[in-house]
Short mmCIF file of C-alpha atoms and ligand atoms in Angstrom, two decimals:
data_model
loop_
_atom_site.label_atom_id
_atom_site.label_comp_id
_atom_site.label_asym_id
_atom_site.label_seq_id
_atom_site.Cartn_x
_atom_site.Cartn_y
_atom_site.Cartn_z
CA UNK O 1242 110.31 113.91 97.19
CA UNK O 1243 113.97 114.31 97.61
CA UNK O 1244 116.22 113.19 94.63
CA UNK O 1245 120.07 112.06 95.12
CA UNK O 1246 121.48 113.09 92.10
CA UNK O 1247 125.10 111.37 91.77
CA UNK O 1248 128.35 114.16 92.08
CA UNK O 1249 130.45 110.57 91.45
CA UNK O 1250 130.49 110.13 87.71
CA UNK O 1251 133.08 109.66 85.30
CA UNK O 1252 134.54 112.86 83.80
CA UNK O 1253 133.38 113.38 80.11
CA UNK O 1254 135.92 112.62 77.61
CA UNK O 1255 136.47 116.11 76.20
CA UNK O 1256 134.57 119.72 76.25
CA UNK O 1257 130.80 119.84 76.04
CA UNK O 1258 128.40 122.77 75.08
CA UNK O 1259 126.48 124.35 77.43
CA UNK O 1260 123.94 126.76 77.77
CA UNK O 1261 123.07 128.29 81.62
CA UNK O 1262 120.27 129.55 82.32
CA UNK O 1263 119.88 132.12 85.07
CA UNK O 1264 116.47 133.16 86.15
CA UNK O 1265 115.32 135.95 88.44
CA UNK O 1266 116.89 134.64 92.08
CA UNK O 1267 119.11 136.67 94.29
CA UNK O 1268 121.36 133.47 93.97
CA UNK O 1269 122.05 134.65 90.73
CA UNK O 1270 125.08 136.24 91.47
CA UNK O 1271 126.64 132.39 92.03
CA UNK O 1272 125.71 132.51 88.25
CA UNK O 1273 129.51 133.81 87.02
CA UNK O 1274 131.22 131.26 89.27
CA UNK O 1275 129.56 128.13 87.77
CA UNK O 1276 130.30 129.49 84.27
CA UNK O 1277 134.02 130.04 84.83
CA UNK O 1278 133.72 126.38 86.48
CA UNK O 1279 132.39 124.94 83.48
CA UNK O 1280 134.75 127.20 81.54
CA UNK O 1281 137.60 126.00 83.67
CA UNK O 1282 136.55 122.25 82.86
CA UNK O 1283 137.35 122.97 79.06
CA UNK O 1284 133.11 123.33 78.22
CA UNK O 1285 131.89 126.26 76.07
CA UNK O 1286 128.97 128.28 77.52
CA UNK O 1287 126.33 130.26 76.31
CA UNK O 1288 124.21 132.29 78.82
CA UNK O 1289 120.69 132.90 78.23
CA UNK O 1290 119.52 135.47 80.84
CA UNK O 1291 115.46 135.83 81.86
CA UNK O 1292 114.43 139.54 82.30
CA UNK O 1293 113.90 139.41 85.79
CA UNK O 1294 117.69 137.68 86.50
CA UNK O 1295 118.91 140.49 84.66
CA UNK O 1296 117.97 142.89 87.65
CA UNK O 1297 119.88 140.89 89.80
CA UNK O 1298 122.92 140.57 87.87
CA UNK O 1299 124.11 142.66 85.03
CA UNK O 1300 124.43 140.79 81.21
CA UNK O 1301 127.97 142.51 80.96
CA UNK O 1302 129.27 140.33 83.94
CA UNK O 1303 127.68 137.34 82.23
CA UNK O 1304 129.18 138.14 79.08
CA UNK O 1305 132.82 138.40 79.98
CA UNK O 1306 133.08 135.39 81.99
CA UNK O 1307 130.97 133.28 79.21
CA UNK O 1308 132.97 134.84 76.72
CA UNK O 1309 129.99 135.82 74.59
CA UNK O 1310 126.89 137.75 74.42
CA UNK O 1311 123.65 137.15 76.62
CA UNK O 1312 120.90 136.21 74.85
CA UNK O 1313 117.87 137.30 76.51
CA UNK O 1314 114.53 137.87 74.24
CA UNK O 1315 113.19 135.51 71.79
CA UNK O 1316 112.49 138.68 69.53
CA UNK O 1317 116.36 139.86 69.72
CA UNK O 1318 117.10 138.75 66.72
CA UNK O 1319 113.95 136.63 65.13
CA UNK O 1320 115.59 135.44 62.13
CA UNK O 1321 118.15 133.79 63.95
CA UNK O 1322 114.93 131.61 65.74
CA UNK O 1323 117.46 131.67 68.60
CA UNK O 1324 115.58 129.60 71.06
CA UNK O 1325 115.38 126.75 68.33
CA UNK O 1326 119.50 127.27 67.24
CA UNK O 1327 120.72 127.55 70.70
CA UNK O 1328 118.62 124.44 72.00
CA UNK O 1329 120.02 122.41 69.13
CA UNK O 1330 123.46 123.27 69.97
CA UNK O 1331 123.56 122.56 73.69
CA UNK O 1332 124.81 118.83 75.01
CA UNK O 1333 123.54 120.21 78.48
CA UNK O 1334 120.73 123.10 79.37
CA UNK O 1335 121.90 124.06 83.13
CA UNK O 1336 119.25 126.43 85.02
CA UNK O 1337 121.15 128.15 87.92
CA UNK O 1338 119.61 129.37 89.60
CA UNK O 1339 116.06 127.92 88.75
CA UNK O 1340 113.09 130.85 90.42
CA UNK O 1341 110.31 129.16 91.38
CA UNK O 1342 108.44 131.32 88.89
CA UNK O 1343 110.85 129.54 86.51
CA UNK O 1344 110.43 126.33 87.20
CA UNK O 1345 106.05 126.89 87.35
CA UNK O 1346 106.72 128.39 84.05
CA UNK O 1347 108.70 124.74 82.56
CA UNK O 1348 106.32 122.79 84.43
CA UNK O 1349 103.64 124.18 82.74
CA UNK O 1350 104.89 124.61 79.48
CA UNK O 1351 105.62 127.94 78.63
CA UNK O 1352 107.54 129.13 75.92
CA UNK O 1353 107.10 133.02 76.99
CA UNK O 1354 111.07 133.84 76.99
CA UNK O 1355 114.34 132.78 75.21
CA UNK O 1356 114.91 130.50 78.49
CA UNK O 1357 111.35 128.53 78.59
CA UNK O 1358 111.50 128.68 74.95
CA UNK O 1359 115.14 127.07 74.55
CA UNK O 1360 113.94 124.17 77.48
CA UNK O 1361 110.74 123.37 75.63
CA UNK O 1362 112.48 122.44 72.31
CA UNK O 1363 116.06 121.27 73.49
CA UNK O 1364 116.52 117.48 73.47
CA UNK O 1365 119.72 117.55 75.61
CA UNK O 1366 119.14 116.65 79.25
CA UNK O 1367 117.89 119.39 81.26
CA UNK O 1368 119.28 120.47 84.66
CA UNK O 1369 117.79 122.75 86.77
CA UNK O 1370 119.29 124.11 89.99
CA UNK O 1371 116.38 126.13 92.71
CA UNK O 1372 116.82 128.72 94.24
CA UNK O 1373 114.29 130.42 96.47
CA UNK O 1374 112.46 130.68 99.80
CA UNK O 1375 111.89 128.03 101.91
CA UNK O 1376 107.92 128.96 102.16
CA UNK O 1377 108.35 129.00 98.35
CA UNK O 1378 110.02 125.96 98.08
CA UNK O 1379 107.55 123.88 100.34
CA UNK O 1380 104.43 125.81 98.40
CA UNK O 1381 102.71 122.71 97.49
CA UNK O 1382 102.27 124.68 94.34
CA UNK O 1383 106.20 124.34 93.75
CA UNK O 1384 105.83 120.69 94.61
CA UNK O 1385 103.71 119.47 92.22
CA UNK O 1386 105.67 121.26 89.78
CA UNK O 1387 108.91 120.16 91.00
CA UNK O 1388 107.32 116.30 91.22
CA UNK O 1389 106.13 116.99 87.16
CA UNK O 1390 109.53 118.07 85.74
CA UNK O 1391 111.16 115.15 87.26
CA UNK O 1392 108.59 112.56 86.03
CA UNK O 1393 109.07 113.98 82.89
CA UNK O 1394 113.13 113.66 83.28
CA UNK O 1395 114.34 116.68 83.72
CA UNK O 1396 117.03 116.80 86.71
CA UNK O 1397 115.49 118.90 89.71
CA UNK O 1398 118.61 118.99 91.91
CA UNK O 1399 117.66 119.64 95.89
CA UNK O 1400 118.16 122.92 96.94
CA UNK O 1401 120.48 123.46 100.44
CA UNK O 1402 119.48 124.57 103.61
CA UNK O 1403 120.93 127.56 104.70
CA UNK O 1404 120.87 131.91 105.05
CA UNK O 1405 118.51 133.21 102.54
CA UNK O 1406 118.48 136.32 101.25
CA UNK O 1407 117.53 138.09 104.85
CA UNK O 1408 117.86 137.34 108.13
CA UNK O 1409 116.24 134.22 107.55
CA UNK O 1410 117.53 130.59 107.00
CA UNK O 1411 116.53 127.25 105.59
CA UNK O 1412 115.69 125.03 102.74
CA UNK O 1413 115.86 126.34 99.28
CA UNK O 1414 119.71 127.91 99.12
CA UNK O 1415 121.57 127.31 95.90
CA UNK O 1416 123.84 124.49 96.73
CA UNK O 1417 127.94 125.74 96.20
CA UNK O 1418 128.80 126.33 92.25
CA UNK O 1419 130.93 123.00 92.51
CA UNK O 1420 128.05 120.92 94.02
CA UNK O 1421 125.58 122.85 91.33
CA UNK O 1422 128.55 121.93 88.52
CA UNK O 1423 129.47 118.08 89.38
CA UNK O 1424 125.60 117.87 89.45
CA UNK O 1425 124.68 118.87 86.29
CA UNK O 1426 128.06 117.24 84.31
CA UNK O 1427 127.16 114.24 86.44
CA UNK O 1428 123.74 114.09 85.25
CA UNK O 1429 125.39 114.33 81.67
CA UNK O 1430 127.47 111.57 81.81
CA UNK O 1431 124.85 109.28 82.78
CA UNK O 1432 122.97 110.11 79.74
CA UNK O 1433 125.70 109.92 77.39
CA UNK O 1434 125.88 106.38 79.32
CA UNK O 1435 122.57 105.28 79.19
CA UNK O 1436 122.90 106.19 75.34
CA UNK O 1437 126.10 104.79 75.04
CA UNK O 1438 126.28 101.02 73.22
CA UNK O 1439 126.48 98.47 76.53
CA UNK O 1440 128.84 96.29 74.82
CA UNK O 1441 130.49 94.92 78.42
CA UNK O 1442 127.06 94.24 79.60
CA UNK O 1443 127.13 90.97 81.83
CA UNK O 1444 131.08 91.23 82.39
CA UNK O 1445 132.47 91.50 84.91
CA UNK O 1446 135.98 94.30 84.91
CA UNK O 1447 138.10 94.24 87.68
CA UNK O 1448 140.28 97.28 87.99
CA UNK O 1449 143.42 97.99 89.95
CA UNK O 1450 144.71 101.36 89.93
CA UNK O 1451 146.75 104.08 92.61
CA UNK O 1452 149.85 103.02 94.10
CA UNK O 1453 150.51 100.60 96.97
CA UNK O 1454 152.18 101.75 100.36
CA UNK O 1455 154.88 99.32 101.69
CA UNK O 1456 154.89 100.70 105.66
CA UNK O 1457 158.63 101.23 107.17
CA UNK O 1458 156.95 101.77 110.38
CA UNK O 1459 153.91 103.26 112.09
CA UNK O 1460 154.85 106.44 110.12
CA UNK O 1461 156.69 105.68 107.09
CA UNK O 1462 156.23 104.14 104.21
CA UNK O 1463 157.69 103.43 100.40
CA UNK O 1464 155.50 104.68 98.19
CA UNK O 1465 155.27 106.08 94.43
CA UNK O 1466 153.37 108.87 92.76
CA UNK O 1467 150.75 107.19 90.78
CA UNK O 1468 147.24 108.83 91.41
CA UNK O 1469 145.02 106.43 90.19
CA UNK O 1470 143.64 108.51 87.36
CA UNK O 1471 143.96 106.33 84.29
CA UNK O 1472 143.09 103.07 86.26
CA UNK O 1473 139.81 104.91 87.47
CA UNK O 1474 138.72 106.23 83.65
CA UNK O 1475 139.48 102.75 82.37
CA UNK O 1476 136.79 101.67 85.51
CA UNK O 1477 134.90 104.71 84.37
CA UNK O 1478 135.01 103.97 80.78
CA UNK O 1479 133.86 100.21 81.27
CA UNK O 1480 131.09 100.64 83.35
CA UNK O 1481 129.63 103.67 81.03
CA UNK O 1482 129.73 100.08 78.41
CA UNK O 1483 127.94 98.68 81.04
CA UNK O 1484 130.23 96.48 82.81
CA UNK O 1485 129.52 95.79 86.19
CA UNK O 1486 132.53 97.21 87.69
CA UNK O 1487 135.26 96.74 91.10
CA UNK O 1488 137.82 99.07 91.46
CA UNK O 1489 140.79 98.19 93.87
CA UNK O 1490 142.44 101.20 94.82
CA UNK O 1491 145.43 101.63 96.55
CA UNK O 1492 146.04 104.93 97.96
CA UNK O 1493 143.61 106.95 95.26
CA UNK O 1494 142.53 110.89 96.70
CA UNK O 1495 138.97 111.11 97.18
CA UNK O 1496 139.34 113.73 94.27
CA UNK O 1497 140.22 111.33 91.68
CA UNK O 1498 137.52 108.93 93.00
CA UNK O 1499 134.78 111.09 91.92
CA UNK O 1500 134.94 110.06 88.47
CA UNK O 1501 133.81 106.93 89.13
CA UNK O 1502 130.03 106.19 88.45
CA UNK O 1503 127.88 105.34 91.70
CA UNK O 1504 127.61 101.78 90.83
CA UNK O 1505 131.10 101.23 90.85
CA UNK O 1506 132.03 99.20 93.82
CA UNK O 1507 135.02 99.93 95.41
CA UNK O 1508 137.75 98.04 97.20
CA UNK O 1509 139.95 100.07 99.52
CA UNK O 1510 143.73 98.69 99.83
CA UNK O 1511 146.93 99.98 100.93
CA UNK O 1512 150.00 97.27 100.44
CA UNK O 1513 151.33 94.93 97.59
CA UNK O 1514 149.76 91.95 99.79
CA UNK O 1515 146.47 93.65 99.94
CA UNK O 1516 146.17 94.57 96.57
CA UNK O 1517 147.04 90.96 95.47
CA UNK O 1518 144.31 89.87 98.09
CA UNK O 1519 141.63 91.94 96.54
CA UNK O 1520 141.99 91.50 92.96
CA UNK O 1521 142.29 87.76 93.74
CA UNK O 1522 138.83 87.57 95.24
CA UNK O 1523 137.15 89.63 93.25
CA UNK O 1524 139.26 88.38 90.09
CA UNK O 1525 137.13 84.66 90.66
CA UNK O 1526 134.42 85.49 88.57
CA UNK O 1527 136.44 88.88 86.36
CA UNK O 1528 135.98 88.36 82.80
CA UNK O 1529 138.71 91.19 82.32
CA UNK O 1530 141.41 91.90 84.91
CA UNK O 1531 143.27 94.97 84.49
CA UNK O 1532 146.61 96.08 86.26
CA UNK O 1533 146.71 99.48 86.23
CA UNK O 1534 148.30 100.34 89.96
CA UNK O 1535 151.89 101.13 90.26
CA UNK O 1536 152.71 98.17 92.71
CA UNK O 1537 155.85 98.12 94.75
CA UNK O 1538 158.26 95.55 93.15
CA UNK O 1539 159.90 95.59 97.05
CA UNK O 1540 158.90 96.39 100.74
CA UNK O 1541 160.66 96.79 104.09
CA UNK O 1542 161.39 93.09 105.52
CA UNK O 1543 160.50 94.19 108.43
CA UNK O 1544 157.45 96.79 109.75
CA UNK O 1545 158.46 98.34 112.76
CA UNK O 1546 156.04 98.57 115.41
CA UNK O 1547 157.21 101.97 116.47
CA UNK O 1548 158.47 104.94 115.03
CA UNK O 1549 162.22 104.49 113.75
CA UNK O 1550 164.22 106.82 115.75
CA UNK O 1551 167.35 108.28 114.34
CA UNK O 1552 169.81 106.99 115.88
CA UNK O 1553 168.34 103.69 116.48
CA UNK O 1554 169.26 102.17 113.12
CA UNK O 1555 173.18 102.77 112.52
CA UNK O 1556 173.92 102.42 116.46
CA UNK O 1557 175.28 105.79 116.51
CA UNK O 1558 174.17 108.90 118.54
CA UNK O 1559 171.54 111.32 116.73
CA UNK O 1560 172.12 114.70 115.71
CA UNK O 1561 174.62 114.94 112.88
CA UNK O 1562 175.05 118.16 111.87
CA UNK O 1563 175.77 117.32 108.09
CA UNK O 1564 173.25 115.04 107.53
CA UNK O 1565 175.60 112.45 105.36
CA UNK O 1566 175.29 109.21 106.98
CA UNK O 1567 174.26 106.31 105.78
CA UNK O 1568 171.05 104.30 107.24
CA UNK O 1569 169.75 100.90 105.64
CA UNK O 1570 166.17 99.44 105.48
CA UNK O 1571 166.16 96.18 104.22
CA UNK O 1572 163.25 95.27 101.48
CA UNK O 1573 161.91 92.10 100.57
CA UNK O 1574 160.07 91.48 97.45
CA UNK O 1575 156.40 91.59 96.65
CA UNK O 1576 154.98 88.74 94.31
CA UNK O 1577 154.15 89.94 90.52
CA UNK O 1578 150.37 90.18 91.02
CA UNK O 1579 149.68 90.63 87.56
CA UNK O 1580 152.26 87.72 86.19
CA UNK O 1581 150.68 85.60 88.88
CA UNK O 1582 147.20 86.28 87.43
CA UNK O 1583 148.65 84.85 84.33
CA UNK O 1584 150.05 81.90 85.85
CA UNK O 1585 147.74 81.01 88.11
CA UNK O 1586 144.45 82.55 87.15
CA UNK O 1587 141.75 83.08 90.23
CA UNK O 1588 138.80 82.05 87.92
CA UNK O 1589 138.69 79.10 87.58
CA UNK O 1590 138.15 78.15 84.03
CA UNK O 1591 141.04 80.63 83.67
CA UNK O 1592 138.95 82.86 80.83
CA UNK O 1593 139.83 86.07 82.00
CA UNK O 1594 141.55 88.70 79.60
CA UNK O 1595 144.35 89.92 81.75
CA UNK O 1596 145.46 93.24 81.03
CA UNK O 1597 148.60 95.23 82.15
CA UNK O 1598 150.04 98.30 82.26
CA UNK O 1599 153.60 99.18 82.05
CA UNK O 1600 155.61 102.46 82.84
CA UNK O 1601 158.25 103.11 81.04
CA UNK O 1602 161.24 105.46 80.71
CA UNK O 1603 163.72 103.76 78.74
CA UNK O 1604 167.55 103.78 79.19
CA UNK O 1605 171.45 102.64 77.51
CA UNK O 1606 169.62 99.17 77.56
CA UNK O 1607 166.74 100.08 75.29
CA UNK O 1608 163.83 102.61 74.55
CA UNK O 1609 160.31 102.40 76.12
CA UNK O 1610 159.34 99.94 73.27
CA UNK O 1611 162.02 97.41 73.69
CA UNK O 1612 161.72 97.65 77.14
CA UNK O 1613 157.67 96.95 77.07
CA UNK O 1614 157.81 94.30 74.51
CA UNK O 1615 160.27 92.77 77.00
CA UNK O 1616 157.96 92.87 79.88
CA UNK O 1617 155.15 91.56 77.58
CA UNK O 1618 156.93 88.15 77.05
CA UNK O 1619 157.90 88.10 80.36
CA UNK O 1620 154.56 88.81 82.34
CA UNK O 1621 152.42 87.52 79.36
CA UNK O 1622 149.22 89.30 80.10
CA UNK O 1623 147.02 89.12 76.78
CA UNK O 1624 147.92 92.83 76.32
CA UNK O 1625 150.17 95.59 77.72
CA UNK O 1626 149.51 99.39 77.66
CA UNK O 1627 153.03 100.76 77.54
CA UNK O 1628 153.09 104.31 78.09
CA UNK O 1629 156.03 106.88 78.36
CA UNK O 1630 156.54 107.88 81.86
CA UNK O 1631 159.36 110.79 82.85
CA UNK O 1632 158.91 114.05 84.97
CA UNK O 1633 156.03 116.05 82.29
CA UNK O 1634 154.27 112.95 81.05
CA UNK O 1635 152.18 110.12 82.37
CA UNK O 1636 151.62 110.99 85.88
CA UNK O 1637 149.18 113.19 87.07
CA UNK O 1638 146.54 114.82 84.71
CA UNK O 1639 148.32 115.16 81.40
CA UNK O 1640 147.94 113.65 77.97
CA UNK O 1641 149.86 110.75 77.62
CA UNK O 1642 149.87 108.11 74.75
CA UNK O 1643 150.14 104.27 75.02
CA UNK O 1644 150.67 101.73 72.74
CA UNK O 1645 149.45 98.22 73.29
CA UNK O 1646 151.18 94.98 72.62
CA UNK O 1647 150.10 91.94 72.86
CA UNK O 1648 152.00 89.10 74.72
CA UNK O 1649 154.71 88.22 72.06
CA UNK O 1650 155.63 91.94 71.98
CA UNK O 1651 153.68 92.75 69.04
CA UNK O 1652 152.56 96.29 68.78
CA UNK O 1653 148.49 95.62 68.09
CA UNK O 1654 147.31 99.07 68.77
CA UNK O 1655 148.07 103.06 70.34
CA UNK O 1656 146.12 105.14 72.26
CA UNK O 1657 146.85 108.80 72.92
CA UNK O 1658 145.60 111.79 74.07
CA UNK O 1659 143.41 112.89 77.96
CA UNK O 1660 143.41 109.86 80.17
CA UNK O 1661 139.95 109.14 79.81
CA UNK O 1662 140.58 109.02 75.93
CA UNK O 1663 142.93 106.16 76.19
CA UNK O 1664 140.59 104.57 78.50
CA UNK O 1665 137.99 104.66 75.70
CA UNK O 1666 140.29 102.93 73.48
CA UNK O 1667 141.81 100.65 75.44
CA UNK O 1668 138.29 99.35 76.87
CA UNK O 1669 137.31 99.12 73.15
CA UNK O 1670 139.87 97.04 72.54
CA UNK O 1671 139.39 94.73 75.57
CA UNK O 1672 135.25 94.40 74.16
CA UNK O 1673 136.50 93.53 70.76
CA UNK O 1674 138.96 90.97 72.49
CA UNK O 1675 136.51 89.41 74.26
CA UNK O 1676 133.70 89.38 71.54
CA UNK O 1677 136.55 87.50 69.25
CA UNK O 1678 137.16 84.98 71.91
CA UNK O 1679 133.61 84.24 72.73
CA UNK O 1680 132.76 84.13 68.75
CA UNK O 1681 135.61 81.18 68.62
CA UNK O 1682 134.89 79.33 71.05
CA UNK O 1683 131.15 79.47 70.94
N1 CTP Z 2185 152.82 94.70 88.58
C1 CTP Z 2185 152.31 93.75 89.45
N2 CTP Z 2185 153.00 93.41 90.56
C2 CTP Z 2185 154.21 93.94 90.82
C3 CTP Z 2185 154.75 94.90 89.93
C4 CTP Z 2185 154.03 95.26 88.83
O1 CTP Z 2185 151.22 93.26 89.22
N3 CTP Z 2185 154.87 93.58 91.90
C5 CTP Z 2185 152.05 95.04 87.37
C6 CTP Z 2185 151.60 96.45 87.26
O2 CTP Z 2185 150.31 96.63 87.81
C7 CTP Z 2185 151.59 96.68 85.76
C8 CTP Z 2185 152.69 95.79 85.26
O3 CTP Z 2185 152.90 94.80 86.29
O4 CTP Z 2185 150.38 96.24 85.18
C9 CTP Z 2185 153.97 96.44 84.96
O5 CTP Z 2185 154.43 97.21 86.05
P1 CTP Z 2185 155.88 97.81 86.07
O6 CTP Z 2185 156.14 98.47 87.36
O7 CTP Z 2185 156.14 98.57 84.82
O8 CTP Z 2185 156.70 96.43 85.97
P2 CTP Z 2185 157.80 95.75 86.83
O9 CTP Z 2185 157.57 94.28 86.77
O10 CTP Z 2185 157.87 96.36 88.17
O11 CTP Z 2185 159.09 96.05 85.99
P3 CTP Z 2185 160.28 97.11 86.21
O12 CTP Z 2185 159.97 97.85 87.47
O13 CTP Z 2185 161.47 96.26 86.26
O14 CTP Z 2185 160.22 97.95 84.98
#
């Protein structure tokens, strides 16, 4: 009976309405913090309260952090036909927590309040969260009712073991606000997927993102401050097309992972070499390779087996008070994985759209244009995101803006706005591409 639902899936693109539903559960106090959550993910909320949640928390708290009035009756304002309005407006319906009176009521039906009448006509996906007793939760009543909202496709998420309300503990907690909130906006994207057009179904995207590690010795290493974040929405992005999807990251927090759907498979690396390695292999049958890690142009010629001590390196004793002196590491450097891709494709038949990203900051020599139509005809990678990089933009999670070239130089299209936006473009771009390649040579 126990459903996984996914908490890995790729953020949404930009704010989404929601409406929370809080039934008649002492867990409804965890009510404000997943609206502020939701809040604090850009998402507008509107509460609708049942009767009996309203004795456990008051409609004013809900109010102020929703930022708007509590609905609560259907006969509050009739003309309105609120349940019907407030369905049609929601992306998402989010039940947290869900009373096992609630969810009897859904499973059978009713329409006898706003909140059973809002679920029974909305046609966004449906999300609901238990909370209750464990005796209440394993009532074979619940059960069956739990078992028919699912087969009908509404999103039953497991309830955690833990205290309850008394002295008692076990199955049927509300699982933490941020489990309850990836959950639902998880269950969300997959929808939006599953409606989405599956224009990269059958291809195959490789994706290289983060930034590699070059170690100096057991303890050190050269490194750069790319998180991953736009390598993993343009992975996100192409497997919501339906691409089937391997990311190689280098170095990428767990955090920024997240946003990658479940099926995504993922290829942990840490070095230059590695990273080459990877995409390589998994680059034999890639009908699209793109280069979005920050790879060290250099690393240390040598890797020290242990730690480098201070004064071990410049022959002189340790402990300078002033801290000036010089030391030298010595760096090699690492091959140009993605002009190698070009030049020696893995796939055989070489028919893989190769696609690169470059950071730039520009300087006396030329701006962030000239430079990145330079390193177009240089690497030439059938297109180049080139994308402003300095202390406020590009790294991290800002908005950033790219334009694309192709590999002449020419400026063939520009992207701008959240991360996963450019993703969205940029992955359109790359279907198009590959649509007008297979149309010509077909
Ligand atoms: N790249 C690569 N291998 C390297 C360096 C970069 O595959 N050793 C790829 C990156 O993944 C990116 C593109 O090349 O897709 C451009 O990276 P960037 O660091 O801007 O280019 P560099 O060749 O390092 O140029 P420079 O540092 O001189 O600007």
């Amino acid at each position: 009976m126990a459903s996984v639902i996914s908490e890995r899936a790729a953020a949404l693109d930009g704010p989404r309405r929601v409406v929370v539903g809080v039934s008649g559960s002492i867990a409804a106090y965890k009510a404000p913090t997943i609206i502020r959550l939701l809040r604090q993910a850009g998402h507008e909320v509107k509460v609708v309260a049942t009767q009996a949640a309203l004795r456990f928390i008051g409609a004013p708290a809900l109010a102020a952090v929703s930022g708007s009035a509590v609905s609560t009756g259907v006969f509050d304002d009739p003309a309105a036909v609120e349940h019907v309005a407030t369905a049609e407006w929601a992306d998402l319906v989010l039940v947290a927590p869900a009373s096992a009176d609630l969810l009897a009521r859904v499973a059978a039906g009713r329409a006898d309040d706003l909140l059973t009448a809002t679920i029974l006509t909305a046609t966004a996906p449906v999300v609901l969260a238990p909370a209750m007793h464990t005796q209440m939760w394993l009532n074979p009543a619940t059960v069956e009712n739990v078992a028919t909202l699912r087969r009908r496709g509404l999103k039953v998420i497991d309830p955690d073991s833990g205290r309850l309300t008394g002295s008692d503990s076990g199955l049927g907690r509300l699982p933490e606000p941020e489990r309850v909130v990836a959950q639902a906006l998880a269950v969300l994207t997959q929808e939006e997927a599953a409606g989405a057009a599956q224009v990269l179904s059958g291809r195959h995207v490789v994706v290289s993102a983060g930034g590699t590690r070059e170690p100096i010795d057991p303890v050190r290493y050269l490194g750069n401050r790319s998180s991953g974040r736009q390598g993993v929405a343009m992975a996100a992005e192409a497997a919501r097309l339906g691409a089937r999807v391997t990311l190689v990251a280098a170095n990428i927090e767990a955090e920024v992972l997240r946003d990658l759907p479940a099926q995504a498979e993922v290829v942990q690396v840490s070095t230059a070499l590695e990273l080459r390695e990877a995409v390589r292999q998994a680059g034999q049958d890639a009908d699209v390779i793109v280069m979005a890690a920050a790879v060290a142009d250099y690393r240390p010629a040598q890797v020290r087996s242990s730690k480098i001590k201070k004064h071990t390196l410049d022959g002189q004793p340790a402990g300078s008070l002033t801290g000036e002196r010089g030391m030298r590491i010595e760096l090699v450097e690492n091959p140009d994985v993605l002009a190698e891709l070009v030049a020696d494709p893995p796939r055989q038949d070489g028919r893989t759209l190769v696609v690169g990203f470059a950071a730039e900051t520009g300087d006396g020599e030329g701006d962030v244009l000239a430079h990145g139509a330079a390193k177009a005809r240089r690497k030439g990678a059938d297109l180049l995101a080139v994308n402003a990089v300095g202390e406020h933009t590009g790294f991290g999670d800002v908005p950033n803006r790219v334009v694309v070239l192709d590999r002449v130089g020419e400026p063939v299209a520009e992207a701008s706005g959240s991360k996963a936006e450019v993703a969205r473009a940029l992955v359109g771009l790359v279907a198009e591409r590959l649509d007008a390649r297979d149309g010509q040579t077909r």
